[in-house]
C-alpha cells in the first residue's frame, strides 16, 4: 500500500444510486423542513436530536426536522452537496477535509465528539500498545477504517507494506478467533465489543499522532449563507437536547430507540453512557457543546498534507469550517465537561 493512495473513492464525489431508508424521527410541526443526513444508522450519537424531537424543541424553533440514516452504500456528503438533505454529520474529520479539497462545497459548523475515541484493540497475550507493535501484524475493522490505519502508520513513519489491513466489518469475532491481531473500533461502542469483555489492550488513534474530530455537523456553503437562521435554531435545540441527555442518559436512550425501533435499548444506553466523556470535555466546559478549535483543524490539515492526501492545494481552516453558527448560539450551548 502506498501512502499517497489512500484517499476517498469516487463514491464521495457522486451520489449513490441507492436511496436511504427514509427519514426517521420526523417532527410533527409545520415549520421549515430540515433533514440531517447521517453516514451511519441512528445510534447514541443522536441523543441530542432524539431528546429535542421528543420534547418538541425543534417544533418550537420552527423546524420540521427529520433524520436520514446512512449506511455502507450511502454517501452522505454527496447527498448533502446535492441538496437531498440540508445538513449532515460525518463520523471523522479526514473525510470532510478530503471532500473540501476535492471541490465539494461543504463546511463544518459544529463538532459533537471532541475527543475522538477510535482505537485498535488487541488481546493481552499479543498486546499492541504502540504503533511499532503493528509491524508484521494484520489489522481488521470496517472498510472505512483503512484510511485511519494508513494515517497512523504514516504519522509514525511505518511503511504500509509492513502491516496488512483486512476489511472485517464491525464484528469483534475475527479478533477473538485470531484471524486478525488488532481490531479497529470506537471505544464508546461497548455493544460491539461486549463479547470481548474487559480483557483487551487498546491503542488510541488520537494518542499516537493523529488528531481527529468526530461526528462533525456540516452543511453546504449555500445553506450556511442563505439559511443560517434555521441552522442556528437547529444547533440551539440540539445543544439543549444534549444538555438534557448529559444527566438523563436512560431517557435519551429511550427517545433514540423510539426513532430507531430496530435498535436495542441496552446497547444504545450503554454506548451512550460511554459516549458522554468524549462529547463533553474541558473544551466544552469552557466554550460549550459543539465547539471547535482552529488549532486542531490546522494540525489535521498539516498532517494530511504531509501524508500527501490532498491532490490540489490543501484547504484552509476557513475552507473547512465556519464559527458563525457557534458564535450566534454561544448563550444556548451548555458549558459542561
Short mmCIF file of N, CA and C in Angstrom, two decimals, residues 79-251:
data_model
loop_
_atom_site.label_atom_id
_atom_site.label_comp_id
_atom_site.label_asym_id
_atom_site.label_seq_id
_atom_site.Cartn_x
_atom_site.Cartn_y
_atom_site.Cartn_z
N UNK A 79 -24.94 13.46 -0.85
CA UNK A 79 -26.37 13.74 -0.76
C UNK A 79 -26.62 15.15 -0.22
N UNK A 80 -25.83 15.57 0.74
CA UNK A 80 -25.97 16.94 1.26
C UNK A 80 -25.55 17.94 0.19
N UNK A 81 -24.46 17.67 -0.49
CA UNK A 81 -23.99 18.56 -1.55
C UNK A 81 -25.02 18.71 -2.66
N UNK A 82 -25.79 17.63 -2.90
CA UNK A 82 -26.80 17.64 -3.95
C UNK A 82 -28.11 18.25 -3.48
N UNK A 83 -28.20 18.59 -2.20
CA UNK A 83 -29.41 19.21 -1.68
C UNK A 83 -30.47 18.25 -1.22
N UNK A 84 -30.16 16.96 -1.17
CA UNK A 84 -31.14 15.98 -0.70
C UNK A 84 -31.42 16.16 0.80
N UNK A 85 -30.42 16.57 1.54
CA UNK A 85 -30.56 16.96 2.95
C UNK A 85 -29.89 18.31 3.11
N UNK A 86 -30.36 19.08 4.10
CA UNK A 86 -29.81 20.43 4.25
C UNK A 86 -28.53 20.44 5.10
N UNK A 87 -28.43 19.50 6.02
CA UNK A 87 -27.24 19.39 6.86
C UNK A 87 -26.85 17.92 6.96
N UNK A 88 -25.62 17.68 7.41
CA UNK A 88 -25.15 16.30 7.54
C UNK A 88 -24.26 16.15 8.75
N UNK A 89 -23.94 14.89 9.04
CA UNK A 89 -23.00 14.59 10.11
C UNK A 89 -22.10 13.46 9.62
N UNK A 90 -20.79 13.67 9.79
CA UNK A 90 -19.81 12.69 9.32
C UNK A 90 -19.00 12.21 10.50
N UNK A 91 -18.58 10.93 10.46
CA UNK A 91 -18.01 10.32 11.66
C UNK A 91 -16.64 10.87 12.03
N UNK A 92 -15.80 11.17 11.05
CA UNK A 92 -14.44 11.62 11.36
C UNK A 92 -13.99 12.70 10.38
N UNK A 93 -13.12 13.57 10.84
CA UNK A 93 -12.75 14.75 10.07
C UNK A 93 -11.98 14.50 8.77
N UNK A 94 -11.21 13.40 8.61
CA UNK A 94 -10.49 13.24 7.34
C UNK A 94 -11.39 13.26 6.11
N UNK A 95 -12.53 12.59 6.20
CA UNK A 95 -13.44 12.57 5.04
C UNK A 95 -13.93 13.97 4.70
N UNK A 96 -14.17 14.77 5.73
CA UNK A 96 -14.61 16.14 5.50
C UNK A 96 -13.51 16.96 4.83
N UNK A 97 -12.30 16.83 5.33
CA UNK A 97 -11.18 17.59 4.75
C UNK A 97 -10.94 17.20 3.29
N UNK A 98 -10.99 15.91 3.02
CA UNK A 98 -10.74 15.45 1.66
C UNK A 98 -11.85 15.87 0.71
N UNK A 99 -13.08 15.86 1.21
CA UNK A 99 -14.20 16.30 0.37
C UNK A 99 -14.02 17.75 -0.04
N UNK A 100 -13.67 18.59 0.92
CA UNK A 100 -13.49 20.01 0.61
C UNK A 100 -12.33 20.21 -0.36
N UNK A 101 -11.27 19.45 -0.16
CA UNK A 101 -10.11 19.60 -1.04
C UNK A 101 -10.42 19.16 -2.46
N UNK A 102 -11.45 18.32 -2.62
CA UNK A 102 -11.85 17.85 -3.95
C UNK A 102 -12.94 18.72 -4.57
N UNK A 103 -13.20 19.87 -3.94
CA UNK A 103 -14.12 20.82 -4.53
C UNK A 103 -15.56 20.70 -4.10
N UNK A 104 -15.86 19.84 -3.16
CA UNK A 104 -17.23 19.72 -2.67
C UNK A 104 -17.47 20.82 -1.64
N UNK A 105 -18.45 21.69 -1.87
CA UNK A 105 -18.61 22.90 -1.05
C UNK A 105 -19.31 22.65 0.29
N UNK A 106 -18.69 21.85 1.15
CA UNK A 106 -19.26 21.59 2.47
C UNK A 106 -18.36 22.18 3.54
N UNK A 107 -18.98 22.62 4.62
CA UNK A 107 -18.24 23.30 5.68
C UNK A 107 -18.81 22.88 7.04
N UNK A 108 -17.92 22.60 7.99
CA UNK A 108 -18.33 22.22 9.34
C UNK A 108 -18.82 23.44 10.10
N UNK A 109 -19.89 23.25 10.93
CA UNK A 109 -20.34 24.36 11.76
C UNK A 109 -20.41 23.99 13.24
N UNK A 110 -20.20 22.72 13.58
CA UNK A 110 -20.15 22.30 14.99
C UNK A 110 -19.56 20.90 15.04
N UNK A 111 -19.05 20.52 16.21
CA UNK A 111 -18.47 19.20 16.41
C UNK A 111 -19.10 18.58 17.65
N UNK A 112 -19.61 17.37 17.52
CA UNK A 112 -20.23 16.69 18.65
C UNK A 112 -19.17 15.96 19.49
N UNK A 113 -18.33 15.15 18.87
CA UNK A 113 -17.34 14.35 19.60
C UNK A 113 -16.01 15.08 19.60
N UNK A 114 -15.66 15.65 20.74
CA UNK A 114 -14.45 16.46 20.86
C UNK A 114 -13.18 15.62 20.95
N UNK A 115 -13.25 14.53 21.69
CA UNK A 115 -12.09 13.67 21.95
C UNK A 115 -12.32 12.35 21.23
N UNK A 116 -11.71 12.20 20.06
CA UNK A 116 -12.04 11.06 19.21
C UNK A 116 -11.66 9.73 19.87
N UNK A 117 -12.64 8.81 19.99
CA UNK A 117 -12.39 7.56 20.74
C UNK A 117 -11.94 6.38 19.89
N UNK A 118 -11.57 6.62 18.63
CA UNK A 118 -11.20 5.47 17.80
C UNK A 118 -9.91 4.83 18.32
N UNK A 119 -9.92 3.49 18.36
CA UNK A 119 -8.76 2.76 18.88
C UNK A 119 -8.67 1.39 18.23
N UNK A 120 -7.48 0.78 18.35
CA UNK A 120 -7.30 -0.60 17.93
C UNK A 120 -7.17 -1.47 19.17
N UNK A 121 -7.98 -2.49 19.21
CA UNK A 121 -7.99 -3.41 20.34
C UNK A 121 -7.21 -4.67 20.00
N UNK A 122 -6.51 -5.19 20.98
CA UNK A 122 -5.77 -6.44 20.81
C UNK A 122 -5.93 -7.28 22.07
N UNK A 123 -5.53 -8.53 21.99
CA UNK A 123 -5.66 -9.43 23.14
C UNK A 123 -4.41 -9.32 24.02
N UNK A 124 -4.57 -9.48 25.33
CA UNK A 124 -3.43 -9.31 26.25
C UNK A 124 -2.26 -10.23 25.96
N UNK A 125 -2.54 -11.42 25.42
CA UNK A 125 -1.43 -12.33 25.13
C UNK A 125 -0.61 -11.89 23.92
N UNK A 126 -1.18 -11.02 23.08
CA UNK A 126 -0.45 -10.43 21.95
C UNK A 126 -0.74 -8.95 21.90
N UNK A 127 -0.31 -8.20 22.89
CA UNK A 127 -0.70 -6.79 23.01
C UNK A 127 -0.08 -5.90 21.95
N UNK A 128 -0.89 -4.99 21.45
CA UNK A 128 -0.43 -3.94 20.54
C UNK A 128 -0.66 -2.64 21.28
N UNK A 129 0.41 -2.12 21.85
CA UNK A 129 0.31 -0.97 22.73
C UNK A 129 0.82 0.31 22.09
N UNK A 130 1.59 0.16 21.02
CA UNK A 130 2.13 1.33 20.31
C UNK A 130 2.19 0.99 18.83
N UNK A 131 2.23 2.01 17.96
CA UNK A 131 2.19 1.76 16.52
C UNK A 131 3.24 0.77 16.04
N UNK A 132 4.43 0.80 16.60
CA UNK A 132 5.50 -0.11 16.17
C UNK A 132 5.12 -1.58 16.36
N UNK A 133 4.21 -1.84 17.29
CA UNK A 133 3.79 -3.22 17.54
C UNK A 133 2.95 -3.79 16.39
N UNK A 134 2.52 -2.93 15.47
CA UNK A 134 1.71 -3.39 14.35
C UNK A 134 2.55 -4.02 13.24
N UNK A 135 3.83 -3.79 13.25
CA UNK A 135 4.69 -4.32 12.18
C UNK A 135 4.58 -5.85 12.13
N UNK A 136 4.28 -6.34 10.91
CA UNK A 136 4.14 -7.77 10.71
C UNK A 136 2.79 -8.33 11.13
N UNK A 137 1.86 -7.45 11.51
CA UNK A 137 0.56 -7.88 12.02
C UNK A 137 -0.55 -7.60 11.00
N UNK A 138 -1.71 -8.18 11.26
CA UNK A 138 -2.90 -7.97 10.45
C UNK A 138 -3.92 -7.18 11.26
N UNK A 139 -4.38 -6.10 10.67
CA UNK A 139 -5.34 -5.22 11.33
C UNK A 139 -6.68 -5.33 10.61
N UNK A 140 -7.76 -5.42 11.38
CA UNK A 140 -9.09 -5.51 10.79
C UNK A 140 -10.01 -4.43 11.31
N UNK A 141 -11.17 -4.32 10.67
CA UNK A 141 -12.17 -3.34 11.06
C UNK A 141 -13.06 -3.02 9.88
N UNK A 142 -13.98 -2.07 10.05
CA UNK A 142 -14.82 -1.64 8.93
C UNK A 142 -13.95 -1.15 7.77
N UNK A 143 -14.44 -1.28 6.56
CA UNK A 143 -13.66 -0.86 5.39
C UNK A 143 -13.24 0.60 5.49
N UNK A 144 -14.10 1.43 6.11
CA UNK A 144 -13.80 2.85 6.22
C UNK A 144 -12.63 3.14 7.16
N UNK A 145 -12.21 2.16 7.96
CA UNK A 145 -11.10 2.40 8.88
C UNK A 145 -9.74 2.21 8.22
N UNK A 146 -9.73 1.78 6.98
CA UNK A 146 -8.47 1.62 6.25
C UNK A 146 -7.68 2.93 6.23
N UNK A 147 -8.38 4.02 6.00
CA UNK A 147 -7.73 5.32 5.93
C UNK A 147 -7.10 5.68 7.27
N UNK A 148 -7.72 5.25 8.36
CA UNK A 148 -7.20 5.56 9.69
C UNK A 148 -5.95 4.74 10.00
N UNK A 149 -5.94 3.49 9.54
CA UNK A 149 -4.74 2.67 9.70
C UNK A 149 -3.56 3.31 8.96
N UNK A 150 -3.81 3.72 7.75
CA UNK A 150 -2.75 4.29 6.94
C UNK A 150 -2.24 5.60 7.52
N UNK A 151 -3.16 6.39 8.07
CA UNK A 151 -2.74 7.64 8.70
C UNK A 151 -1.87 7.37 9.91
N UNK A 152 -2.25 6.40 10.71
CA UNK A 152 -1.46 6.05 11.89
C UNK A 152 -0.05 5.60 11.50
N UNK A 153 0.03 4.75 10.48
CA UNK A 153 1.33 4.26 10.04
C UNK A 153 2.19 5.40 9.52
N UNK A 154 1.60 6.25 8.69
CA UNK A 154 2.36 7.34 8.11
C UNK A 154 2.82 8.33 9.18
N UNK A 155 1.93 8.63 10.13
CA UNK A 155 2.29 9.57 11.19
C UNK A 155 3.42 9.05 12.05
N UNK A 156 3.57 7.72 12.10
CA UNK A 156 4.62 7.12 12.92
C UNK A 156 5.75 6.52 12.07
N UNK A 157 5.78 6.95 10.79
CA UNK A 157 6.87 6.58 9.88
C UNK A 157 7.05 5.06 9.78
N UNK A 158 5.92 4.38 9.63
CA UNK A 158 5.92 2.93 9.43
C UNK A 158 5.43 2.65 8.02
N UNK A 159 6.15 1.85 7.28
CA UNK A 159 5.76 1.53 5.90
C UNK A 159 4.45 0.76 5.89
N UNK A 160 3.57 1.12 4.96
CA UNK A 160 2.30 0.40 4.83
C UNK A 160 2.52 -1.06 4.44
N UNK A 161 3.64 -1.34 3.79
CA UNK A 161 3.93 -2.71 3.38
C UNK A 161 4.19 -3.63 4.57
N UNK A 162 4.41 -3.04 5.73
CA UNK A 162 4.73 -3.86 6.90
C UNK A 162 3.50 -4.26 7.71
N UNK A 163 2.34 -3.76 7.31
CA UNK A 163 1.10 -4.05 8.03
C UNK A 163 0.02 -4.40 7.02
N UNK A 164 -0.72 -5.44 7.29
CA UNK A 164 -1.82 -5.83 6.40
C UNK A 164 -3.15 -5.40 7.00
N UNK A 165 -3.97 -4.74 6.17
CA UNK A 165 -5.32 -4.37 6.60
C UNK A 165 -6.33 -5.26 5.91
N UNK A 166 -7.29 -5.75 6.68
CA UNK A 166 -8.36 -6.58 6.14
C UNK A 166 -9.70 -5.99 6.59
N UNK A 167 -10.60 -5.76 5.65
CA UNK A 167 -11.93 -5.24 5.98
C UNK A 167 -12.75 -6.38 6.57
N UNK A 168 -12.92 -6.38 7.87
CA UNK A 168 -13.64 -7.46 8.55
C UNK A 168 -15.00 -7.03 9.05
N UNK A 169 -15.35 -5.76 8.87
CA UNK A 169 -16.64 -5.30 9.36
C UNK A 169 -16.59 -4.88 10.82
N UNK A 170 -17.76 -4.78 11.42
CA UNK A 170 -17.87 -4.24 12.76
C UNK A 170 -17.93 -5.31 13.85
N UNK A 171 -17.72 -6.55 13.49
CA UNK A 171 -17.74 -7.64 14.47
C UNK A 171 -16.37 -7.85 15.08
N UNK A 172 -16.34 -8.11 16.39
CA UNK A 172 -15.08 -8.37 17.08
C UNK A 172 -14.64 -9.82 16.93
N UNK A 173 -15.47 -10.65 16.33
CA UNK A 173 -15.20 -12.09 16.22
C UNK A 173 -13.84 -12.41 15.58
N UNK A 174 -13.43 -11.74 14.49
CA UNK A 174 -12.12 -12.07 13.90
C UNK A 174 -10.95 -11.88 14.86
N UNK A 175 -11.06 -10.91 15.76
CA UNK A 175 -10.00 -10.74 16.77
C UNK A 175 -10.04 -11.88 17.77
N UNK A 176 -11.23 -12.25 18.17
CA UNK A 176 -11.37 -13.30 19.19
C UNK A 176 -10.92 -14.66 18.67
N UNK A 177 -11.08 -14.88 17.37
CA UNK A 177 -10.70 -16.18 16.79
C UNK A 177 -9.26 -16.18 16.27
N UNK A 178 -8.57 -15.04 16.36
CA UNK A 178 -7.18 -14.98 15.95
C UNK A 178 -6.96 -14.73 14.47
N UNK A 179 -8.01 -14.40 13.73
CA UNK A 179 -7.84 -14.12 12.31
C UNK A 179 -7.15 -12.78 12.07
N UNK A 180 -7.27 -11.88 13.02
CA UNK A 180 -6.57 -10.61 12.95
C UNK A 180 -5.89 -10.37 14.30
N UNK A 181 -4.91 -9.48 14.29
CA UNK A 181 -4.16 -9.19 15.52
C UNK A 181 -4.67 -7.96 16.24
N UNK A 182 -5.34 -7.07 15.52
CA UNK A 182 -5.90 -5.86 16.12
C UNK A 182 -7.18 -5.50 15.38
N UNK A 183 -8.11 -4.95 16.11
CA UNK A 183 -9.42 -4.63 15.55
C UNK A 183 -9.76 -3.18 15.85
N UNK A 184 -10.15 -2.43 14.82
CA UNK A 184 -10.45 -1.02 14.98
C UNK A 184 -11.90 -0.78 15.34
N UNK A 185 -12.13 0.05 16.34
CA UNK A 185 -13.48 0.37 16.77
C UNK A 185 -13.48 1.66 17.58
N UNK A 186 -14.66 2.21 17.81
CA UNK A 186 -14.80 3.35 18.72
C UNK A 186 -14.92 2.80 20.14
N UNK A 187 -14.15 3.36 21.07
CA UNK A 187 -14.16 2.84 22.43
C UNK A 187 -15.51 2.99 23.12
N UNK A 188 -16.33 3.91 22.66
CA UNK A 188 -17.66 4.06 23.25
C UNK A 188 -18.65 3.02 22.74
N UNK A 189 -18.26 2.23 21.74
CA UNK A 189 -19.16 1.21 21.19
C UNK A 189 -19.08 -0.07 22.03
N UNK A 190 -19.57 0.02 23.24
CA UNK A 190 -19.49 -1.12 24.16
C UNK A 190 -20.24 -2.33 23.62
N UNK A 191 -21.36 -2.07 22.95
CA UNK A 191 -22.18 -3.19 22.47
C UNK A 191 -21.43 -4.01 21.43
N UNK A 192 -20.59 -3.37 20.61
CA UNK A 192 -19.86 -4.10 19.58
C UNK A 192 -18.80 -5.01 20.18
N UNK A 193 -18.18 -4.55 21.24
CA UNK A 193 -17.09 -5.34 21.80
C UNK A 193 -17.51 -6.16 23.02
N UNK A 194 -18.78 -6.19 23.32
CA UNK A 194 -19.25 -6.90 24.51
C UNK A 194 -18.77 -8.34 24.58
N UNK A 195 -18.73 -9.09 23.47
CA UNK A 195 -18.24 -10.48 23.56
C UNK A 195 -16.79 -10.58 24.03
N UNK A 196 -16.04 -9.49 23.88
CA UNK A 196 -14.64 -9.49 24.29
C UNK A 196 -14.48 -9.27 25.79
N UNK A 197 -15.52 -8.72 26.41
CA UNK A 197 -15.42 -8.41 27.83
C UNK A 197 -14.45 -7.27 28.07
N UNK A 198 -13.81 -7.28 29.23
CA UNK A 198 -12.84 -6.24 29.57
C UNK A 198 -11.40 -6.68 29.37
N UNK A 199 -11.24 -7.83 28.76
CA UNK A 199 -9.90 -8.42 28.62
C UNK A 199 -9.30 -8.04 27.28
N UNK A 200 -8.82 -6.80 27.16
CA UNK A 200 -8.22 -6.34 25.91
C UNK A 200 -7.26 -5.20 26.19
N UNK A 201 -6.42 -4.93 25.20
CA UNK A 201 -5.49 -3.80 25.23
C UNK A 201 -5.93 -2.83 24.15
N UNK A 202 -5.94 -1.54 24.45
CA UNK A 202 -6.36 -0.56 23.44
C UNK A 202 -5.24 0.41 23.12
N UNK A 203 -5.21 0.84 21.87
CA UNK A 203 -4.26 1.84 21.39
C UNK A 203 -5.05 2.90 20.63
N UNK A 204 -5.16 4.09 21.19
CA UNK A 204 -5.99 5.13 20.60
C UNK A 204 -5.27 5.89 19.49
N UNK A 205 -6.02 6.21 18.47
CA UNK A 205 -5.51 6.98 17.34
C UNK A 205 -5.05 8.37 17.78
N UNK A 206 -5.87 9.03 18.58
CA UNK A 206 -5.57 10.42 18.95
C UNK A 206 -4.35 10.54 19.86
N UNK A 207 -3.95 9.45 20.50
CA UNK A 207 -2.79 9.48 21.39
C UNK A 207 -1.51 9.05 20.68
N UNK A 208 -1.62 8.80 19.37
CA UNK A 208 -0.46 8.34 18.61
C UNK A 208 -0.28 9.11 17.31
N UNK A 209 -0.43 10.41 17.41
CA UNK A 209 -0.05 11.27 16.30
C UNK A 209 -1.12 11.63 15.29
N UNK A 210 -2.37 11.22 15.52
CA UNK A 210 -3.43 11.52 14.55
C UNK A 210 -4.61 12.20 15.26
N UNK A 211 -4.58 13.52 15.36
CA UNK A 211 -5.70 14.24 15.99
C UNK A 211 -6.90 14.28 15.06
N UNK A 212 -8.07 14.01 15.59
CA UNK A 212 -9.29 14.00 14.79
C UNK A 212 -10.44 14.60 15.57
N UNK A 213 -11.43 15.07 14.84
CA UNK A 213 -12.73 15.38 15.41
C UNK A 213 -13.70 14.28 14.97
N UNK A 214 -14.75 14.08 15.75
CA UNK A 214 -15.74 13.07 15.41
C UNK A 214 -17.16 13.63 15.39
N UNK A 215 -18.01 13.00 14.60
CA UNK A 215 -19.43 13.38 14.50
C UNK A 215 -19.56 14.88 14.23
N UNK A 216 -19.02 15.27 13.09
CA UNK A 216 -18.96 16.68 12.70
C UNK A 216 -20.26 17.05 11.97
N UNK A 217 -20.86 18.14 12.40
CA UNK A 217 -22.02 18.69 11.69
C UNK A 217 -21.52 19.59 10.57
N UNK A 218 -22.11 19.44 9.40
CA UNK A 218 -21.68 20.23 8.26
C UNK A 218 -22.87 20.58 7.37
N UNK A 219 -22.67 21.55 6.52
CA UNK A 219 -23.66 21.89 5.50
C UNK A 219 -22.94 22.49 4.31
N UNK A 220 -23.68 22.88 3.32
CA UNK A 220 -23.06 23.49 2.14
C UNK A 220 -22.86 24.98 2.37
N UNK A 221 -21.95 25.54 1.62
CA UNK A 221 -21.73 26.98 1.69
C UNK A 221 -23.03 27.74 1.45
N UNK A 222 -23.82 27.25 0.51
CA UNK A 222 -25.06 27.92 0.12
C UNK A 222 -26.06 27.94 1.28
N UNK A 223 -26.26 26.78 1.92
CA UNK A 223 -27.20 26.72 3.04
C UNK A 223 -26.72 27.58 4.19
N UNK A 224 -25.43 27.53 4.49
CA UNK A 224 -24.90 28.30 5.60
C UNK A 224 -24.99 29.81 5.35
N UNK A 225 -25.02 30.18 4.10
CA UNK A 225 -25.15 31.60 3.76
C UNK A 225 -26.61 32.05 3.74
N UNK A 226 -27.47 31.23 3.11
CA UNK A 226 -28.84 31.66 2.86
C UNK A 226 -29.84 31.18 3.90
N UNK A 227 -29.49 30.14 4.64
CA UNK A 227 -30.43 29.59 5.63
C UNK A 227 -29.76 29.47 7.00
N UNK A 228 -28.90 30.41 7.29
CA UNK A 228 -28.15 30.33 8.55
C UNK A 228 -29.06 30.39 9.77
N UNK A 229 -30.18 31.11 9.67
CA UNK A 229 -31.07 31.24 10.82
C UNK A 229 -31.62 29.88 11.25
N UNK A 230 -31.99 29.05 10.28
CA UNK A 230 -32.55 27.75 10.62
C UNK A 230 -31.46 26.82 11.14
N UNK A 231 -30.24 26.96 10.65
CA UNK A 231 -29.12 26.16 11.16
C UNK A 231 -28.81 26.56 12.60
N UNK A 232 -28.90 27.84 12.89
CA UNK A 232 -28.69 28.32 14.27
C UNK A 232 -29.76 27.76 15.19
N UNK A 233 -31.01 27.76 14.74
CA UNK A 233 -32.09 27.22 15.57
C UNK A 233 -31.89 25.72 15.81
N UNK A 234 -31.47 25.02 14.77
CA UNK A 234 -31.18 23.58 14.92
C UNK A 234 -30.08 23.36 15.95
N UNK A 235 -29.02 24.14 15.86
CA UNK A 235 -27.89 23.98 16.77
C UNK A 235 -28.29 24.25 18.21
N UNK A 236 -29.07 25.28 18.44
CA UNK A 236 -29.52 25.60 19.80
C UNK A 236 -30.41 24.50 20.37
N UNK A 237 -31.34 24.01 19.55
CA UNK A 237 -32.25 22.96 20.02
C UNK A 237 -31.51 21.66 20.29
N UNK A 238 -30.55 21.34 19.42
CA UNK A 238 -29.78 20.11 19.59
C UNK A 238 -28.87 20.21 20.81
N UNK A 239 -28.27 21.37 21.01
CA UNK A 239 -27.44 21.59 22.21
C UNK A 239 -28.27 21.42 23.47
N UNK A 240 -29.50 21.92 23.44
CA UNK A 240 -30.41 21.75 24.58
C UNK A 240 -30.71 20.27 24.81
N UNK A 241 -30.85 19.53 23.70
CA UNK A 241 -31.07 18.09 23.82
C UNK A 241 -29.91 17.38 24.47
N UNK A 242 -28.69 17.75 24.07
CA UNK A 242 -27.51 17.14 24.68
C UNK A 242 -27.36 17.54 26.14
N UNK A 243 -27.74 18.76 26.48
CA UNK A 243 -27.69 19.19 27.88
C UNK A 243 -28.61 18.31 28.74
N UNK A 244 -29.79 18.02 28.23
CA UNK A 244 -30.72 17.14 28.96
C UNK A 244 -30.16 15.73 29.04
N UNK A 245 -29.59 15.24 27.93
CA UNK A 245 -29.06 13.88 27.88
C UNK A 245 -27.90 13.68 28.84
N UNK A 246 -27.15 14.73 29.10
CA UNK A 246 -25.97 14.66 29.97
C UNK A 246 -26.32 14.05 31.33
N UNK A 247 -27.45 14.42 31.88
CA UNK A 247 -27.88 13.90 33.18
C UNK A 247 -29.01 12.89 33.09
N UNK A 248 -29.44 12.58 31.87
CA UNK A 248 -30.60 11.70 31.69
C UNK A 248 -30.35 10.72 30.54
N UNK A 249 -29.29 9.93 30.66
CA UNK A 249 -28.91 9.03 29.58
C UNK A 249 -30.01 8.00 29.30
N UNK A 250 -30.64 7.47 30.34
CA UNK A 250 -31.69 6.47 30.14
C UNK A 250 -32.83 7.04 29.31
N UNK A 251 -33.23 8.26 29.61
CA UNK A 251 -34.31 8.89 28.83
C UNK A 251 -33.87 9.14 27.39
#
